[in-house]
PDB file of C-alpha atoms in Angstrom:
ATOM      1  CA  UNK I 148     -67.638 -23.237 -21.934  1.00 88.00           C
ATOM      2  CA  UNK I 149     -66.958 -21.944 -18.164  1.00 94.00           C
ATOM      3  CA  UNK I 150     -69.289 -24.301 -15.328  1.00 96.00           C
ATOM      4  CA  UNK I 151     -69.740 -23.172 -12.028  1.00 96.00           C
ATOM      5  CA  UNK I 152     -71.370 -26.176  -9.952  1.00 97.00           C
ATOM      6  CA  UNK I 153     -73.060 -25.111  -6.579  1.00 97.00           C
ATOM      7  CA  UNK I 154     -75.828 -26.851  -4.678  1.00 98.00           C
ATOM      8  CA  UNK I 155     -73.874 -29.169  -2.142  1.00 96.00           C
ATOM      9  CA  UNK I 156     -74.196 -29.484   1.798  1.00 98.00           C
ATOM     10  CA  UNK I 157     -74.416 -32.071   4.445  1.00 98.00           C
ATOM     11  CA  UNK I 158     -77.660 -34.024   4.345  1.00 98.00           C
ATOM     12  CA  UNK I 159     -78.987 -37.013   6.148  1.00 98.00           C
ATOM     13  CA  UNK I 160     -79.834 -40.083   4.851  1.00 98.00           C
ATOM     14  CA  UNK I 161     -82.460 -40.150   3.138  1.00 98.00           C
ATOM     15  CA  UNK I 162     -82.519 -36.817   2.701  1.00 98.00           C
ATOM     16  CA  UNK I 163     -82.777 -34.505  -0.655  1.00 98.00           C
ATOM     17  CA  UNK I 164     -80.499 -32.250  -2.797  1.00 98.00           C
ATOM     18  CA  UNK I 165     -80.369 -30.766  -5.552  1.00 98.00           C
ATOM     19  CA  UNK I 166     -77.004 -29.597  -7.691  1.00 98.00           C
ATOM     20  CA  UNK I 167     -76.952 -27.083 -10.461  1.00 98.00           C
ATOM     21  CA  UNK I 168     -74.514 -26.314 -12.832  1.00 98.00           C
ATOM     22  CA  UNK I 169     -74.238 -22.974 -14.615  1.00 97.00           C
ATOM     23  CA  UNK I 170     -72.659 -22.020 -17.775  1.00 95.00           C
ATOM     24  CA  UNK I 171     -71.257 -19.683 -19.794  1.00 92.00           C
ATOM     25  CA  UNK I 172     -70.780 -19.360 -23.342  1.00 83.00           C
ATOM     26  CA  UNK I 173     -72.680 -19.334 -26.538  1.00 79.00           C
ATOM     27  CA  UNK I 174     -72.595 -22.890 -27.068  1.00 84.00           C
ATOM     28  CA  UNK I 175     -74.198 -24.560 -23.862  1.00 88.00           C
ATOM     29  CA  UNK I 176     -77.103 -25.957 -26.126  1.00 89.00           C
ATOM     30  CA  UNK I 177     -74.317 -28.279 -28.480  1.00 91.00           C
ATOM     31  CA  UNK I 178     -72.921 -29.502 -25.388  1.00 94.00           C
ATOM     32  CA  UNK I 179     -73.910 -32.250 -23.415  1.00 96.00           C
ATOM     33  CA  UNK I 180     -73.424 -32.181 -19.526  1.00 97.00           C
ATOM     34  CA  UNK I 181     -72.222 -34.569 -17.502  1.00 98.00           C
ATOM     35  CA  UNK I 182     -72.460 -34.758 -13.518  1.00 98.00           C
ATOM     36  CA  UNK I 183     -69.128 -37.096 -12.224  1.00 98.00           C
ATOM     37  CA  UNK I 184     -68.267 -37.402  -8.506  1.00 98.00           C
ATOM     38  CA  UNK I 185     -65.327 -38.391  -6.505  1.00 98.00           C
ATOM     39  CA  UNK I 186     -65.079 -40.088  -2.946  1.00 97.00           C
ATOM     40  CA  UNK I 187     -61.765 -40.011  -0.899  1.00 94.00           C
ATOM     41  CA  UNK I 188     -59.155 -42.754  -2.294  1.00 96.00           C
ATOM     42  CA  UNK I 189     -61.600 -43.135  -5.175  1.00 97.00           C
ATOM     43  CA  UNK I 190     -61.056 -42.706  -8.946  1.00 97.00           C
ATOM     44  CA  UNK I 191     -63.605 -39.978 -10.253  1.00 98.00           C
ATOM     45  CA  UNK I 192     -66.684 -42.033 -11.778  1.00 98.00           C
ATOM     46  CA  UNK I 193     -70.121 -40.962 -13.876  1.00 98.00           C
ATOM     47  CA  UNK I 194     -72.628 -40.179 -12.118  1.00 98.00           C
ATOM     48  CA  UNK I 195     -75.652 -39.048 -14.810  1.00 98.00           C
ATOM     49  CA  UNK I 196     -75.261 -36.892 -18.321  1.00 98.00           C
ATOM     50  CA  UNK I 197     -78.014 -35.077 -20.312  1.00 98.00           C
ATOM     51  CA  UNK I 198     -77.206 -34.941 -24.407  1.00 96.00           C
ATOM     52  CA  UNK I 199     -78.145 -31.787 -26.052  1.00 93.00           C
ATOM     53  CA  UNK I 200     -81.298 -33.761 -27.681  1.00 93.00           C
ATOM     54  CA  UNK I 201     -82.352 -34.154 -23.763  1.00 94.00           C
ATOM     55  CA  UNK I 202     -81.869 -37.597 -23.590  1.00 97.00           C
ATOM     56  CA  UNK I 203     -80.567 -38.873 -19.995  1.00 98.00           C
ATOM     57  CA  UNK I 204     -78.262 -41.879 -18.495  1.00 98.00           C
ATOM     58  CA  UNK I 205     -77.621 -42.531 -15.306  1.00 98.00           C
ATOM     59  CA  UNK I 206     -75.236 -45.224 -13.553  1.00 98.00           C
ATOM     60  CA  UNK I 207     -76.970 -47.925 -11.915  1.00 98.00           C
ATOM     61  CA  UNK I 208     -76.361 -46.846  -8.444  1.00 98.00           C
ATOM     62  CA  UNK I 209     -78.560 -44.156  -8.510  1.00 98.00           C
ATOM     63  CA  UNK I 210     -81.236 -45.091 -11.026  1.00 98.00           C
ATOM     64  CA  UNK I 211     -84.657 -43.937  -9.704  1.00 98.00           C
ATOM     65  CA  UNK I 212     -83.543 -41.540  -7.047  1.00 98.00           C
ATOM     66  CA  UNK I 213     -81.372 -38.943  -8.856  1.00 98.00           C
ATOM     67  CA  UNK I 214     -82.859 -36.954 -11.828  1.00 98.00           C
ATOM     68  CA  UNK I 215     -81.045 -34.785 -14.410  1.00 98.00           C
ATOM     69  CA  UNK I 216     -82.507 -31.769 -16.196  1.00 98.00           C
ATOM     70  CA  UNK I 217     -81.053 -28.908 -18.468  1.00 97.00           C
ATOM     71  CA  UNK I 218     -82.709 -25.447 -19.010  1.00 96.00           C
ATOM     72  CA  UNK I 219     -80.592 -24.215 -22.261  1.00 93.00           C
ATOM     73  CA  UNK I 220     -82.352 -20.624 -22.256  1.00 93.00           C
ATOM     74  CA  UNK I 221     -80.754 -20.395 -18.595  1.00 94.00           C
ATOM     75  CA  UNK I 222     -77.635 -22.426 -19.141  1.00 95.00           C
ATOM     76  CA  UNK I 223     -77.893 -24.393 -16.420  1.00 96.00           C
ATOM     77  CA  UNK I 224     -78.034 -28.164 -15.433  1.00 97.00           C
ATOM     78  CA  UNK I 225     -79.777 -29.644 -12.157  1.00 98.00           C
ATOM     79  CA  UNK I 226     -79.448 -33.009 -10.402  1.00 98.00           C
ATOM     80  CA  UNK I 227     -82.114 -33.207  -8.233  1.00 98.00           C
ATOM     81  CA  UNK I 228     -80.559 -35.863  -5.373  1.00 98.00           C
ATOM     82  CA  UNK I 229     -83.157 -37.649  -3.638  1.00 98.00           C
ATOM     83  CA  UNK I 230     -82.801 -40.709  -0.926  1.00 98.00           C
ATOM     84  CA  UNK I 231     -79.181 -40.058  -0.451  1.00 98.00           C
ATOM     85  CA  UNK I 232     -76.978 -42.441   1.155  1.00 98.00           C
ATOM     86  CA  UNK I 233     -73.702 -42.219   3.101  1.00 98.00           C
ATOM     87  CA  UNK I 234     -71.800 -44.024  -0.427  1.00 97.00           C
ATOM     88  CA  UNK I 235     -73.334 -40.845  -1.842  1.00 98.00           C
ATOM     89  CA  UNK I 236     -70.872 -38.985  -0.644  1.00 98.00           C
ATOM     90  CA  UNK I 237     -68.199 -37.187  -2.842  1.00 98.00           C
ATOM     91  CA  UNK I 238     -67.112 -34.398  -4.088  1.00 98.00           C
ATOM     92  CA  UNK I 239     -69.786 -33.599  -7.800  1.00 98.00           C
ATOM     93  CA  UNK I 240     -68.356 -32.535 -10.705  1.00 98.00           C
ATOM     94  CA  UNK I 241     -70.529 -30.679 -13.594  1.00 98.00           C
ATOM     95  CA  UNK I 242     -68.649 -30.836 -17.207  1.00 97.00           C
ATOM     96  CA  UNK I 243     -69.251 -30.266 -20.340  1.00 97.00           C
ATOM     97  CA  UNK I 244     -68.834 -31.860 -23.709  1.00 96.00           C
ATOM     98  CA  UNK I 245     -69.499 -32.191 -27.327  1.00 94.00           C
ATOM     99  CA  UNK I 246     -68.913 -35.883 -27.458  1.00 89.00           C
ATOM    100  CA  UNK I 247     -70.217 -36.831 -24.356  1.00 89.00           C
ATOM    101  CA  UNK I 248     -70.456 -40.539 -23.175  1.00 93.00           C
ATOM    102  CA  UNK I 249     -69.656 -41.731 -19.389  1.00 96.00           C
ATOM    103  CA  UNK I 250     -65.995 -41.176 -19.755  1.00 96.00           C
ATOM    104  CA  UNK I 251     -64.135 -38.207 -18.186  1.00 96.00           C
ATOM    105  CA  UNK I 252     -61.786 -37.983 -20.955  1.00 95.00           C
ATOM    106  CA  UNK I 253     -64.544 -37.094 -23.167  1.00 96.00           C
ATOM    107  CA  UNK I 254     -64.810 -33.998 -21.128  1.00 97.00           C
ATOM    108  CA  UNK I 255     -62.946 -31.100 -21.838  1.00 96.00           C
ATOM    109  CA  UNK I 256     -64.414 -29.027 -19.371  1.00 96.00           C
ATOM    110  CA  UNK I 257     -64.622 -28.422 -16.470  1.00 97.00           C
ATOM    111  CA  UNK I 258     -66.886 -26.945 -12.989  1.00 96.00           C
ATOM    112  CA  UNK I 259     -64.798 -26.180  -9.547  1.00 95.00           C
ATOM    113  CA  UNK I 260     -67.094 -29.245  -7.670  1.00 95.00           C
ATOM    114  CA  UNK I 261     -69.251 -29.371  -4.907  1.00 98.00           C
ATOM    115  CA  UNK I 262     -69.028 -31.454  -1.851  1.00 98.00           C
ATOM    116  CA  UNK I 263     -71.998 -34.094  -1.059  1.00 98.00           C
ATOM    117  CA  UNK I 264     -71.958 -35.533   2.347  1.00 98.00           C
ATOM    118  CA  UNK I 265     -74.412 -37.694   3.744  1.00 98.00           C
ATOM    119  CA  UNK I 266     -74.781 -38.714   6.994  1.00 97.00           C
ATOM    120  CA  UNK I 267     -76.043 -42.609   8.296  1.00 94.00           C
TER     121      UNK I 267
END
């Protein structure tokens, strides 16, 4: 599986946007997808993951304002980003996975990232 993650740009807070991650490969649908991010000085942490049954997790920090959603005829996977803050900031990760779980080393592979940053 090849994931190309786009979608990023400076926002303010409070402010919306929305990541997608495309893939390639005949076996998107067995795969769940998992969005991580990683802030300057900062280990690389879970953000949200969709299974391949569509069932979604998200970490606590951004519970009610982010949203994950996969489209398996398209391949792709959005996170629609709403009320962003500054701690928002990172650069987001898309990978993929037949395990899944919150871990990255459950993650084989791998999208390029795509810088957040949020403004105060």
């Amino acid at each position: 599986v090849q994931l190309q993650a786009s979608g990023g740009g400076l926002v303010q807070a409070g402010g919306s946007l929305r990541l997608s991650c495309a893939a390639s490969g005949r076996t998107f649908s067995s795969h769940a997808i998992a969005w991580f991010r990683q802030a300057p000085g900062k280990e690389r942490e879970f953000v949200s993951r969709i299974t391949r049954m569509q069932n979604t997790y998200y970490r606590d920090s951004v519970k009610g304002r982010f949203a994950i959603s996969r489209n398996n005829l398209r391949k792709t996977v959005d996170l629609q980003m709403n009320s962003l803050k500054p701690e928002d900031t990172a650069v987001y990760y898309c990978a993929a996975s037949v395990a899944g779980g919150n871990m990255t080393g459950n993650y084989p592979y791998w999208g390029q990232g795509t810088q957040v940053t949020v403004s105060s």
